[in-house]
Coordinates of C-alpha atoms and ligand atoms in Angstrom, one line a residue:
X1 CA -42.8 48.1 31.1
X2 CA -39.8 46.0 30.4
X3 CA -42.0 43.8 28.3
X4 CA -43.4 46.5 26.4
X5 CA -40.6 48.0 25.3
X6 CA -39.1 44.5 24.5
X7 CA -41.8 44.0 21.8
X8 CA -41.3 47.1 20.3
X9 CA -37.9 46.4 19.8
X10 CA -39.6 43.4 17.9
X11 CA -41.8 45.4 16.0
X12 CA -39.5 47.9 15.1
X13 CA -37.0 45.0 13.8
X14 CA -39.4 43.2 12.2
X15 CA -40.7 45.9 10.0
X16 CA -36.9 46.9 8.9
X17 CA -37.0 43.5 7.0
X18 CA -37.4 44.3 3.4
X19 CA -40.7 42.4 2.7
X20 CA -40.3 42.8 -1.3
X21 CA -42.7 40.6 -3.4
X22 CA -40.3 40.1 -6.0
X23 CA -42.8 37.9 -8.3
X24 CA -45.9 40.7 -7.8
X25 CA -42.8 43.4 -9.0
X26 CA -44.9 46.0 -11.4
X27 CA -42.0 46.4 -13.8
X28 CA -40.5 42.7 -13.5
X29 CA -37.1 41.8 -15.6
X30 CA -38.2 39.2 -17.8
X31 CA -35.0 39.0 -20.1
X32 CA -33.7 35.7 -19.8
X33 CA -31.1 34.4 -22.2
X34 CA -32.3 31.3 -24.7
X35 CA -35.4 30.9 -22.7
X36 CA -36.8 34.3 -23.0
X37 CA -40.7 34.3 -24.0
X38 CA -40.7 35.8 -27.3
X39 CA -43.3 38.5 -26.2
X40 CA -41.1 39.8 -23.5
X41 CA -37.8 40.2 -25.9
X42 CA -39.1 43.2 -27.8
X43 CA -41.9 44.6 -25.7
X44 CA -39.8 48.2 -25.3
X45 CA -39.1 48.6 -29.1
X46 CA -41.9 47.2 -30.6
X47 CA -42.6 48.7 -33.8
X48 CA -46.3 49.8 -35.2
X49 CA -44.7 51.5 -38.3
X50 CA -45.3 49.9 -41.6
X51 CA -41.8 48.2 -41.6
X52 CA -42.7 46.4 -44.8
X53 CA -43.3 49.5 -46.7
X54 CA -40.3 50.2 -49.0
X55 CA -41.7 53.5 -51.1
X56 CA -40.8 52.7 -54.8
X57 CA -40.4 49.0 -54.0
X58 CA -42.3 46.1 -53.9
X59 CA -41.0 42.4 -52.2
X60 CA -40.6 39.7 -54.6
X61 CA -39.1 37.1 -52.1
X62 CA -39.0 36.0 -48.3
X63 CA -36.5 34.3 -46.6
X64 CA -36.7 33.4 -43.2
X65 CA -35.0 31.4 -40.6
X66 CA -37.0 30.9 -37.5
X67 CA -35.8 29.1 -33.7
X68 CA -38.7 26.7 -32.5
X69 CA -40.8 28.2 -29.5
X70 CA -40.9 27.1 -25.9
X71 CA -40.1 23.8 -24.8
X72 CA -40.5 20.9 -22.2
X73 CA -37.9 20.3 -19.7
X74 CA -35.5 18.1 -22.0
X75 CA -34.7 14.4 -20.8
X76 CA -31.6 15.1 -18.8
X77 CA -32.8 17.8 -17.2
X78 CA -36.1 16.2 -15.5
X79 CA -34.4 14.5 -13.2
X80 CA -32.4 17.7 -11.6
X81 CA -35.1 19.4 -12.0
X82 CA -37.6 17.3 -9.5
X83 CA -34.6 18.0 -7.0
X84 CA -35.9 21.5 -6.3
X85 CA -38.7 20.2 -4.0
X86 CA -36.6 18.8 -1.5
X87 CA -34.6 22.9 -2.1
X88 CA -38.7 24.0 -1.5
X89 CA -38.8 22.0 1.6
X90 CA -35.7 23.2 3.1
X91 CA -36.7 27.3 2.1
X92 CA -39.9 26.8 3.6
X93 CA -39.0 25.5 7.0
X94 CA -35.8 28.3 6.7
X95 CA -39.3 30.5 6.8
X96 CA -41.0 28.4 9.6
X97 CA -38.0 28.6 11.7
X98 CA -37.3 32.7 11.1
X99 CA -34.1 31.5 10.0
X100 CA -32.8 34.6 9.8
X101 CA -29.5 36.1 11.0
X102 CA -27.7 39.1 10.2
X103 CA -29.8 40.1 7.3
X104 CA -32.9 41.7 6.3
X105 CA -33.2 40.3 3.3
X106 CA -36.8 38.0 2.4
X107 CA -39.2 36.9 0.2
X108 CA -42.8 38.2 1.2
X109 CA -45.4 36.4 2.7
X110 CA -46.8 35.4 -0.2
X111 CA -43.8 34.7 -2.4
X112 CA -43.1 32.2 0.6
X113 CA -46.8 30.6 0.1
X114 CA -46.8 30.6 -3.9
X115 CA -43.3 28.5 -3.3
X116 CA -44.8 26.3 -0.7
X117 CA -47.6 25.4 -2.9
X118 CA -45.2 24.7 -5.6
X119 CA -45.0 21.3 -7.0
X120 CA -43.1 19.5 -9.9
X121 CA -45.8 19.3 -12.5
X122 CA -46.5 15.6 -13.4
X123 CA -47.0 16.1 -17.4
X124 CA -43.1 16.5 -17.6
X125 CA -42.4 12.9 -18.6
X126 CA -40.0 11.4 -20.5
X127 CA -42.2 10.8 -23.0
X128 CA -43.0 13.9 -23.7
X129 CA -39.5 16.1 -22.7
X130 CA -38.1 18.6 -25.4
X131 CA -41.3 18.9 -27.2
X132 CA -42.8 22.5 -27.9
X133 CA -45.3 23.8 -25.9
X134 CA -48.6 25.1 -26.3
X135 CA -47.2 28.8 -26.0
X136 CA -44.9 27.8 -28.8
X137 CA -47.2 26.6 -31.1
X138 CA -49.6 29.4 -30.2
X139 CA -46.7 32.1 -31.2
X140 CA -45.6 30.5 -34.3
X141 CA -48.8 30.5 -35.6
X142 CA -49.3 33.9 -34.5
X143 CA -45.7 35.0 -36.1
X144 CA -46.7 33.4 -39.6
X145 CA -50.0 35.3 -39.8
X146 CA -48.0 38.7 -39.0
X147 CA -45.8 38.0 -42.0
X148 CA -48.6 36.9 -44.2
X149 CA -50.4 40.2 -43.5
X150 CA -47.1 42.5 -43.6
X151 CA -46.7 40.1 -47.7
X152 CA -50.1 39.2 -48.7
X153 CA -48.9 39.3 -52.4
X154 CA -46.2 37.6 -51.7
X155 CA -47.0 34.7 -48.8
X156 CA -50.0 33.5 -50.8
X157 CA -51.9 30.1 -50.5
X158 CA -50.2 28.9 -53.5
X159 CA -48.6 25.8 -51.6
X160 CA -45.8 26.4 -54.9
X161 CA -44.6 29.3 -53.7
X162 CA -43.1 27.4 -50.5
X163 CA -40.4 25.7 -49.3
X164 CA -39.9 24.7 -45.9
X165 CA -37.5 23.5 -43.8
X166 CA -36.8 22.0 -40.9
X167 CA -34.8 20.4 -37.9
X168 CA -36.2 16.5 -37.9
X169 CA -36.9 17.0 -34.0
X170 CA -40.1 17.2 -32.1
X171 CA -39.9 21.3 -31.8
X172 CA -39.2 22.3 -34.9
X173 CA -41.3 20.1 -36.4
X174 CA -43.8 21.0 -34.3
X175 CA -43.2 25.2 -35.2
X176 CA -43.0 24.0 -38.7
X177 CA -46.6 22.9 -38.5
X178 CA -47.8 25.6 -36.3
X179 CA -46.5 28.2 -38.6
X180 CA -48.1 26.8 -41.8
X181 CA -51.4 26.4 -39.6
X182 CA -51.1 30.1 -39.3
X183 CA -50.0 31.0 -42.8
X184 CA -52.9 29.2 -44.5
X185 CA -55.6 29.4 -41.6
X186 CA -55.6 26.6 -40.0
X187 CA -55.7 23.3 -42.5
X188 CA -54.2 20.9 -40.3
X189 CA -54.8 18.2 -42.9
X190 CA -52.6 19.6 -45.4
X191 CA -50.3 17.1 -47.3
X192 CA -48.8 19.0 -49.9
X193 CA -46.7 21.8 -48.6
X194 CA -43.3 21.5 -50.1
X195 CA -40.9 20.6 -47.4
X196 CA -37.8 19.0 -46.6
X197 CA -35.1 18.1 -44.1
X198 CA -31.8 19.2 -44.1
X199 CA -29.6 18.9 -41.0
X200 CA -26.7 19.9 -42.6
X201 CA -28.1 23.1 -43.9
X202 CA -29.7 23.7 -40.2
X203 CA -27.6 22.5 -37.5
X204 CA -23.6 23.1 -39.8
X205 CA -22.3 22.8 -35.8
X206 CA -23.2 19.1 -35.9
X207 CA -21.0 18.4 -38.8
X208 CA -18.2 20.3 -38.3
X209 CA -15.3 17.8 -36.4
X210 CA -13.1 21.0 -36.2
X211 CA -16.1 23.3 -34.4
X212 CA -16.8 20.6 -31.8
X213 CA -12.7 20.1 -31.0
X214 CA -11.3 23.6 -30.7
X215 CA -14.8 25.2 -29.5
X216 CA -17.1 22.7 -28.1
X217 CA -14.8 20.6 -26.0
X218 CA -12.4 23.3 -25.8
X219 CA -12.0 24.2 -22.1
X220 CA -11.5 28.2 -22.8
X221 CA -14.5 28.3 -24.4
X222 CA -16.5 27.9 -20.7
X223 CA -13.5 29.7 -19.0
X224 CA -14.7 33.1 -19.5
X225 CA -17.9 32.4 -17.8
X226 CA -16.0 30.7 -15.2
X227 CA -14.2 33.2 -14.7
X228 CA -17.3 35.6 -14.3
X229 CA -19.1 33.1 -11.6
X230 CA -16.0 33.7 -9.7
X231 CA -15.9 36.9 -9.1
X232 CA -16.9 39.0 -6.4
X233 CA -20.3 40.4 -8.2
X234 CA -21.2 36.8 -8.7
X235 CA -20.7 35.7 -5.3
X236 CA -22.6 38.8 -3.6
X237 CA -25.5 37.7 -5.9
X238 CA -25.4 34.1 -4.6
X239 CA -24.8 35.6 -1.0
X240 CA -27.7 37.5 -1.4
X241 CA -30.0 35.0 -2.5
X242 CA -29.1 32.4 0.0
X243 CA -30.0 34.8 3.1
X244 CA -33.0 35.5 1.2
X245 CA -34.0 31.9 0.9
X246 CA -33.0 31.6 4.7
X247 CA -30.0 29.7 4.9
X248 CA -27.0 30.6 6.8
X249 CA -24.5 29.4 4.3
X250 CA -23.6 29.7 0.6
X251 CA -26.0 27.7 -1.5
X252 CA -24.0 25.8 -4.3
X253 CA -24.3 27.3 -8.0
X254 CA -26.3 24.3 -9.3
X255 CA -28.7 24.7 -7.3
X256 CA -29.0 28.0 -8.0
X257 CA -29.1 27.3 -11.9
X258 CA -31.8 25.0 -10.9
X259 CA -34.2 28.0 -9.6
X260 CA -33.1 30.3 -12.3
X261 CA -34.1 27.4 -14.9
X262 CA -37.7 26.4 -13.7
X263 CA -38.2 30.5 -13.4
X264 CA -37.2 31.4 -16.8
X265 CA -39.5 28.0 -17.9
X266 CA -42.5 28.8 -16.2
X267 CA -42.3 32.6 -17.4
X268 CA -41.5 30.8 -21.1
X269 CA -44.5 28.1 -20.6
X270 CA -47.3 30.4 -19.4
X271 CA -45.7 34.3 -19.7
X272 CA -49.0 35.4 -17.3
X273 CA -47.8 33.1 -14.9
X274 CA -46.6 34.1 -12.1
X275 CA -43.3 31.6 -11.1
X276 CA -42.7 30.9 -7.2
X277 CA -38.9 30.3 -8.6
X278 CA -38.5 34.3 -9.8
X279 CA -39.0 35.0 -6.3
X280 CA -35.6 34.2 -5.5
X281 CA -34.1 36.8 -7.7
X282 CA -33.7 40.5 -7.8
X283 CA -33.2 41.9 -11.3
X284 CA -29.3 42.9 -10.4
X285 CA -29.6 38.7 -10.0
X286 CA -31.2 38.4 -13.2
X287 CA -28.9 40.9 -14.7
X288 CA -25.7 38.8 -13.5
X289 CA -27.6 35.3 -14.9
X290 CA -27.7 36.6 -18.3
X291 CA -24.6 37.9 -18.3
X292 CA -23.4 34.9 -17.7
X293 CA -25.1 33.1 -20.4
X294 CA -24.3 35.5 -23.2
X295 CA -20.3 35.4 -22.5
X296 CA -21.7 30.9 -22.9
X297 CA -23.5 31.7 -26.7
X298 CA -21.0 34.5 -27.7
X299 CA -17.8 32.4 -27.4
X300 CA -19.6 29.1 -27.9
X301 CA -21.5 30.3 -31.2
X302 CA -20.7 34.2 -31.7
X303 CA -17.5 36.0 -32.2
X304 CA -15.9 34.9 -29.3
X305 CA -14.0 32.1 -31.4
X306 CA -13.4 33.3 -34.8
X307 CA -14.4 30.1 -36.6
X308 CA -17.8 30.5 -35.9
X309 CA -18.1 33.1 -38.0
X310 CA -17.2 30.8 -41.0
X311 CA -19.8 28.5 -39.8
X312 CA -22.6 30.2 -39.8
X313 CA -22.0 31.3 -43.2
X314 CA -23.9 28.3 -45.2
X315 CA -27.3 29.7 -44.2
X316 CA -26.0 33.4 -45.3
X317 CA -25.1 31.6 -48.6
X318 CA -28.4 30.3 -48.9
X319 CA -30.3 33.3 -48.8
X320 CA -28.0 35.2 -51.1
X321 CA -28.2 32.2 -53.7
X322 CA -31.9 32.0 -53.4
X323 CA -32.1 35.6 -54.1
X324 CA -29.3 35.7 -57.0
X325 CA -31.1 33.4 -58.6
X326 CA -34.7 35.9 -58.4
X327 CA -32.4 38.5 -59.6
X328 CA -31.2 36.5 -62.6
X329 CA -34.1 35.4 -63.6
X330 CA -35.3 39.0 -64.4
X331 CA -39.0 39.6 -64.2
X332 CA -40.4 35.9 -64.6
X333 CA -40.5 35.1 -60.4
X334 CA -39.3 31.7 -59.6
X335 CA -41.1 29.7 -57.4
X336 CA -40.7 29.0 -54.7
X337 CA -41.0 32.5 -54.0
X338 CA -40.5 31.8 -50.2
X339 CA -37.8 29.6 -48.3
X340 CA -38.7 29.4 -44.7
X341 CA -36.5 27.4 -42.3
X342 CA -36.4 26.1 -38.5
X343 CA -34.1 25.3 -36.7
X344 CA -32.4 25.7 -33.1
X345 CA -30.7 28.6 -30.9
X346 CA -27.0 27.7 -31.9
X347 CA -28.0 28.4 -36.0
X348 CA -29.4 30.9 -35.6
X349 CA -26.4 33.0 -33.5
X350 CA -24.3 31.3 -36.0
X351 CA -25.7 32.7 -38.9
X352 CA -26.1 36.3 -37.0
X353 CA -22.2 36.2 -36.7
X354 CA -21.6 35.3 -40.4
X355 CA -24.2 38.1 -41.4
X356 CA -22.0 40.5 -39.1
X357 CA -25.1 41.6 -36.9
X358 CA -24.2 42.5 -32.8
X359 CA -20.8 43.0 -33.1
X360 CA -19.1 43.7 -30.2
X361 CA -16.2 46.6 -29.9
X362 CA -15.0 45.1 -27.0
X363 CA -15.0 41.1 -26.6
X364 CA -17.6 40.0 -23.6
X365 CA -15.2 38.6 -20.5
X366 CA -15.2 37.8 -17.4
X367 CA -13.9 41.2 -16.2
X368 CA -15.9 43.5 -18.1
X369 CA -20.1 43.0 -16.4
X370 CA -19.9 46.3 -15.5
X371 CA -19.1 48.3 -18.7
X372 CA -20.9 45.6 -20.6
X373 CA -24.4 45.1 -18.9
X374 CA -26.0 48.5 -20.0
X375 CA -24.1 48.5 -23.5
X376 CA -23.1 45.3 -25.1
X377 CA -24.6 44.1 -28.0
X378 CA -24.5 40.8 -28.2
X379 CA -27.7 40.4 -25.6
X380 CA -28.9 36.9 -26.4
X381 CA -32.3 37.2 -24.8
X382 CA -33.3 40.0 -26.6
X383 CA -31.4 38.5 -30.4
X384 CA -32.5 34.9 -29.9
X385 CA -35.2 34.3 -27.4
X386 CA -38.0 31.9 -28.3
X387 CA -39.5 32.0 -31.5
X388 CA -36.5 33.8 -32.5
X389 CA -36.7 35.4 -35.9
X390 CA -34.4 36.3 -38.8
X391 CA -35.5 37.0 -42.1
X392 CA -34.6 38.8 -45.5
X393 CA -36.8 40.4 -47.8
X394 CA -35.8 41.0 -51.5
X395 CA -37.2 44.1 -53.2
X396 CA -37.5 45.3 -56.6
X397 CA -37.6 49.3 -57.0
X398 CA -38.1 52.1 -59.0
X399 CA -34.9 53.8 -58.8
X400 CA -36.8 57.1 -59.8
X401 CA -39.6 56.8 -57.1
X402 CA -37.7 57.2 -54.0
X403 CA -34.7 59.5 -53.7
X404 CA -33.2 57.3 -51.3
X405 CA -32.5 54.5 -53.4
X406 CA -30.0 54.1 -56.2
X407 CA -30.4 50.8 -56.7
X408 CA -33.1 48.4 -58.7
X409 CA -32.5 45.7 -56.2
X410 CA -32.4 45.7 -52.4
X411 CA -32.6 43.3 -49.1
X412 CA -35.0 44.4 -46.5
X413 CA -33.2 42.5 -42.9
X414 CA -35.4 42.2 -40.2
X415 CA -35.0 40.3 -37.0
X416 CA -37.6 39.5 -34.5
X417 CA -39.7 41.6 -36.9
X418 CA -37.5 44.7 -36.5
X419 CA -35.0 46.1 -38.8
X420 CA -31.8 45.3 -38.2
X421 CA -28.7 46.6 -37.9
X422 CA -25.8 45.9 -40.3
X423 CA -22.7 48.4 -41.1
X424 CA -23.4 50.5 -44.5
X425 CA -27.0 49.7 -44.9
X426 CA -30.1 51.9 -44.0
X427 CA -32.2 51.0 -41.1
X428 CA -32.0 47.4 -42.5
X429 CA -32.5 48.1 -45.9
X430 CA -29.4 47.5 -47.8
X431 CA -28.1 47.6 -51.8
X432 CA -28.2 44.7 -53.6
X433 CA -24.1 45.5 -54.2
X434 CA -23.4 45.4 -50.4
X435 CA -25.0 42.4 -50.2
X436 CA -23.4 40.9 -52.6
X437 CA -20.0 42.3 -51.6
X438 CA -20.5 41.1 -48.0
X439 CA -22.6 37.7 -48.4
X440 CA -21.8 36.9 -52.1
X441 CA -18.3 35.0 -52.3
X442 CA -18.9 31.8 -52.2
X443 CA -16.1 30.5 -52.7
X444 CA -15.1 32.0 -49.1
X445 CA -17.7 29.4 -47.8
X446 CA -17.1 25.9 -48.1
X447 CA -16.6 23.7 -44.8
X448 CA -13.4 22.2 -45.6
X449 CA -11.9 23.6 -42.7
X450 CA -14.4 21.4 -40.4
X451 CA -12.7 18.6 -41.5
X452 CA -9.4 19.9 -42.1
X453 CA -8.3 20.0 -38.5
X454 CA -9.3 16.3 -38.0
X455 CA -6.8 15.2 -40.9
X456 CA -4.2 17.1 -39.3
X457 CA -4.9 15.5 -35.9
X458 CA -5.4 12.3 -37.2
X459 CA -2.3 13.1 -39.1
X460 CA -0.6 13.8 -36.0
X461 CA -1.9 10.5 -34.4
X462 CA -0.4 7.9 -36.8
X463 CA 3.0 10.1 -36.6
X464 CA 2.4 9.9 -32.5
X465 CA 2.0 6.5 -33.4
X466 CA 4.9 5.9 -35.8
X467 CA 6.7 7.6 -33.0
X468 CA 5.7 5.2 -30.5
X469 CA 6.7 2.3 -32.6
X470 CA 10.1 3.7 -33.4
X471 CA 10.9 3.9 -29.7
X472 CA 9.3 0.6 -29.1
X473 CA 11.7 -0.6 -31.2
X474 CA 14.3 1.1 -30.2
X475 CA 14.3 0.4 -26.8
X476 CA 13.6 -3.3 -27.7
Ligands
NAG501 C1 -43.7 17.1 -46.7 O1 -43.2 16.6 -47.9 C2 -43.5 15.2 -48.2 C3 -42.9 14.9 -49.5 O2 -41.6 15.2 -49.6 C4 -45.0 15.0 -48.2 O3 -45.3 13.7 -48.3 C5 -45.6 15.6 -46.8 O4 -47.0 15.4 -46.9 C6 -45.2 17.0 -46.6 N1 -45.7 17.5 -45.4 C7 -46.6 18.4 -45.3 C8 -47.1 18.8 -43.9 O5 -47.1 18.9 -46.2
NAG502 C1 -10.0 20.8 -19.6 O1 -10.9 20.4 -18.6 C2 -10.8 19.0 -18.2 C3 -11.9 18.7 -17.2 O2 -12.0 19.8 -16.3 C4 -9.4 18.7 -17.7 O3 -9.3 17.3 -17.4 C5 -8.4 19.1 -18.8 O4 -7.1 18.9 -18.3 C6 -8.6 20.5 -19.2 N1 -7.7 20.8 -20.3 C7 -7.0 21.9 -20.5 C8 -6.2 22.0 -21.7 O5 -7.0 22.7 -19.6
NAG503 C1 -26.7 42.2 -1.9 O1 -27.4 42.8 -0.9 C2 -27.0 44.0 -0.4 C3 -27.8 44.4 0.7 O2 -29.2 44.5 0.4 C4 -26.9 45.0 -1.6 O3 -26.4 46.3 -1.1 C5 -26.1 44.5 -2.7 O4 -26.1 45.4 -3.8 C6 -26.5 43.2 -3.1 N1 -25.6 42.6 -4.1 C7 -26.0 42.0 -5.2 C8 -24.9 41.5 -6.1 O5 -27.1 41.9 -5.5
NAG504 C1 -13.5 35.2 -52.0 O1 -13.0 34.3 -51.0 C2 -11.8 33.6 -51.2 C3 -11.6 32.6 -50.2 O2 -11.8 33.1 -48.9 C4 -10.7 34.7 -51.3 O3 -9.5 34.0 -51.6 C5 -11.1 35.7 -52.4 O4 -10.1 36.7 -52.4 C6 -12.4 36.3 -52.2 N1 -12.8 37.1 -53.3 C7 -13.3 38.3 -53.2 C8 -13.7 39.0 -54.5 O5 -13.4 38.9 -52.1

């Protein structure tokens, strides 16, 4: 009797443990920051309207800047990486042992197997780390036949009507080629597409001395997601996890960043996959991850330190010089008829900032997760996610055919093949003025002040110096 009502006690205790398959979830959150699969950033608002259609108008050039797809595990990240089998070991004897006290919080029974047949996949070498992946190439060779169809007048096989650019790196050399696979059908062989590198042009972060000093190495830049990994919604979430993967104390936040990392890859790598990793996350622990990321990008590369906004503003200047010069030119088009760039994740938040796109009311901090996770706009898996997209279409009208437009001139902006949102113009379709007003001064964009700030420093130095000497002397 005693012993029956013993097990009961079991079974009744037993079956109040949440057994949640968090990686079979029907309606899984797959928004994760910079390593967001391309397909999952826009799968809620994805638009089957005729978004090229511009009644009255017809496009007479393309600009585009594009972020390289997927990658390999890059070299300094193999290493930590690897580290999560020994973390796989020590989860699955947790589960072996029923390691659990005081919570009723696991992963199911097969969540627990999926992770105990997990292993560190031997193609991620050195040799090949960083380089894009098959999914990558696949999706930007899918992207470029979507544009060709939306502008088959426009994105011709005339090789003339090109240019292309791109980072000199594995990846986005590698998207460069998979997109003009896609554009003119697969001719791997070709030799004669106009090209050309320009790291200046594509990665302005990399020359600017005064970017890396007061926002790269500046410690306030990190402090407000510090700040957000401190606080008490941060801590429950690694709580949480930690009795879920069975352990009776606090696993440390690397570790942690570890799981979340090979999650968002494998999801980026292979987005029917199902990843062991995810398993360790709820999506209010998904939610809290990219949060945490975003307040990273927007005060590392968005508005959160007002010079980036001055940065950014080279690739702005491009497109609005390449299309002056359509516009000037009257009704003889100029090839090329099509500037299409690639570059990284940095560039291309850079450039959304100059362009003025996701603004935020309210800065992103530390404080504010709750107001800001529903609301905020600067979301950076859903604005730069793999594959990433930005581009600028410049139409000639008929002022007469369409009641709607006033002007002979106007700039289709569409991101990740949506219109976009930009202050004063119409679902992304804005006046050739406003552009102009807003993107035309150049003289507002030069890069002196990148090396400004390193003359005053070094400025500073020899009178530090000077200084030093005086005393020296002085005191001699
Ligand atoms: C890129 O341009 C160079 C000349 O600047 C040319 O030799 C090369 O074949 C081009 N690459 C492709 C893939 O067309
Ligand atoms: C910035 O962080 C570094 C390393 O944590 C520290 O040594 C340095 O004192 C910090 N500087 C400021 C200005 O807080
Ligand atoms: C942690 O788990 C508890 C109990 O399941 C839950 O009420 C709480 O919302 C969770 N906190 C976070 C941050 O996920
Ligand atoms: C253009 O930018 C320069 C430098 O920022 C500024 O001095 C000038 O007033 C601007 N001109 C216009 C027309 O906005």
């Amino acid at each position: 009797m005693g012993w029956i009502a013993l097990s009961v006690l079991v079974l009744v205790s037993e079956a109040q443990a949440q057994e949640v398959c968090l990686s079979a979830e029907e309606d899984p959150y797959l928004l994760f920051g910079t390593k967001t699969a391309y397909n999952f950033a826009h799968t809620a608002g994805i638009s089957t309207t005729r978004i090229q259609d511009v009644i009255g108008c017809s496009p007479i050039a393309f600009w585009s800047l594009n972020r390289h797809g997927s990658h390999n595990p890059e070299l300094n990240e193999i290493n930590e990486l690897q580290r999560l089998q020994d973390l796989r070991d020590n989860i699955i004897a947790n589960y072996k042992n029923g390691n659990f006290r005081n919570t009723n919080q696991r992963m199911c029974t097969s969540d627990v197997n999926l992770l105990e047949r997990w292993q560190w996949s031997a193609r991620h070498t050195a040799a090949s780390a960083g380089e894009l992946t098959s999914e990558g190439y696949v999706t930007a060779q899918n992207l470029a036949q979507a544009w060709r169809q939306r502008y088959p007048g426009l994105l011709t096989d005339n090789r003339h009507d090109y240019l292309f650019k791109y980072l000199n790196d594995r990846r986005s050399t590698s998207s460069f080629r998979a997109y003009t696979e896609g554009l003119f059908r697969a001719q791997a062989q070709d030799q004669d597409i106009p090209n050309a590198s320009d790291e200046k042009l594509l990665t302005p972060y990399k020359f600017c001395p005064a970017w890396t000093k007061d926002v790269e190495q500046n410690n306030e830049t990190t402090s407000y997601q510090l700040i957000f990994e401190s606080k008490q919604e941060y801590r429950d979430m690694i709580n949480n996890i930690s009795l879920r993967l069975g352990f009776n104390y606090e696993i440390d936040k690397e570790s942690i960043k570890r799981m979340y990392q090979m999650c968002r890859y494998n999801k980026a790598w292979d987005i029917a996959q199902i990843s062991p990793w995810c398993a360790a996350f709820t999506k209010s622990d998904l939610q809290r991850l990219e949060y945490a990321e975003d307040l990273e990008t927007y005060y590392k590369y968005g508005y959160g330190s007002p010079i980036n906004q001055k940065l950014g503003c080279g690739l702005v200047k491009d497109m609005f010089d390449f299309f002056q010069h359509q516009i000037e030119s009257g009704d003889i088009p100029q090839q090329p008829r099509a500037k299409i760039y690639f570059t990284d994740a940095p560039t291309l938040l850079l450039t959304l900032t100059s362009l003025g796109a996701h603004r935020q009311v309210t800065p992103l901090t530390g404080d504010n997760y709750r107001t800001q996770v529903q609301q905020r706009k600067w979301v950076t898996s859903t604005v730069a996610p793999y594959n990433a997209n930005l581009a600028a279409v410049l139409y000639k009208c008929d002022p007469n055919s369409n009641y709607q437009i006033q002007e002979k001139y106007q700039v289709l902006f569409l991101e990740n093949e949506q219109q976009m949102v930009l202050d004063n113009c119409r679902v992304g379709l804005c006046d050739w003025s406003l552009v102009k007003q807003k993107y035309g001064n150049t003289s507002s964009c030069d890069m002196q002040f990148c090396n400004a700030a390193n003359s005053l420093n070094s400025l500073f130095g020899i009178s530090l110096a000077l200084l030093s000497l005086v005393v020296r002397y002085i005191s001699v």
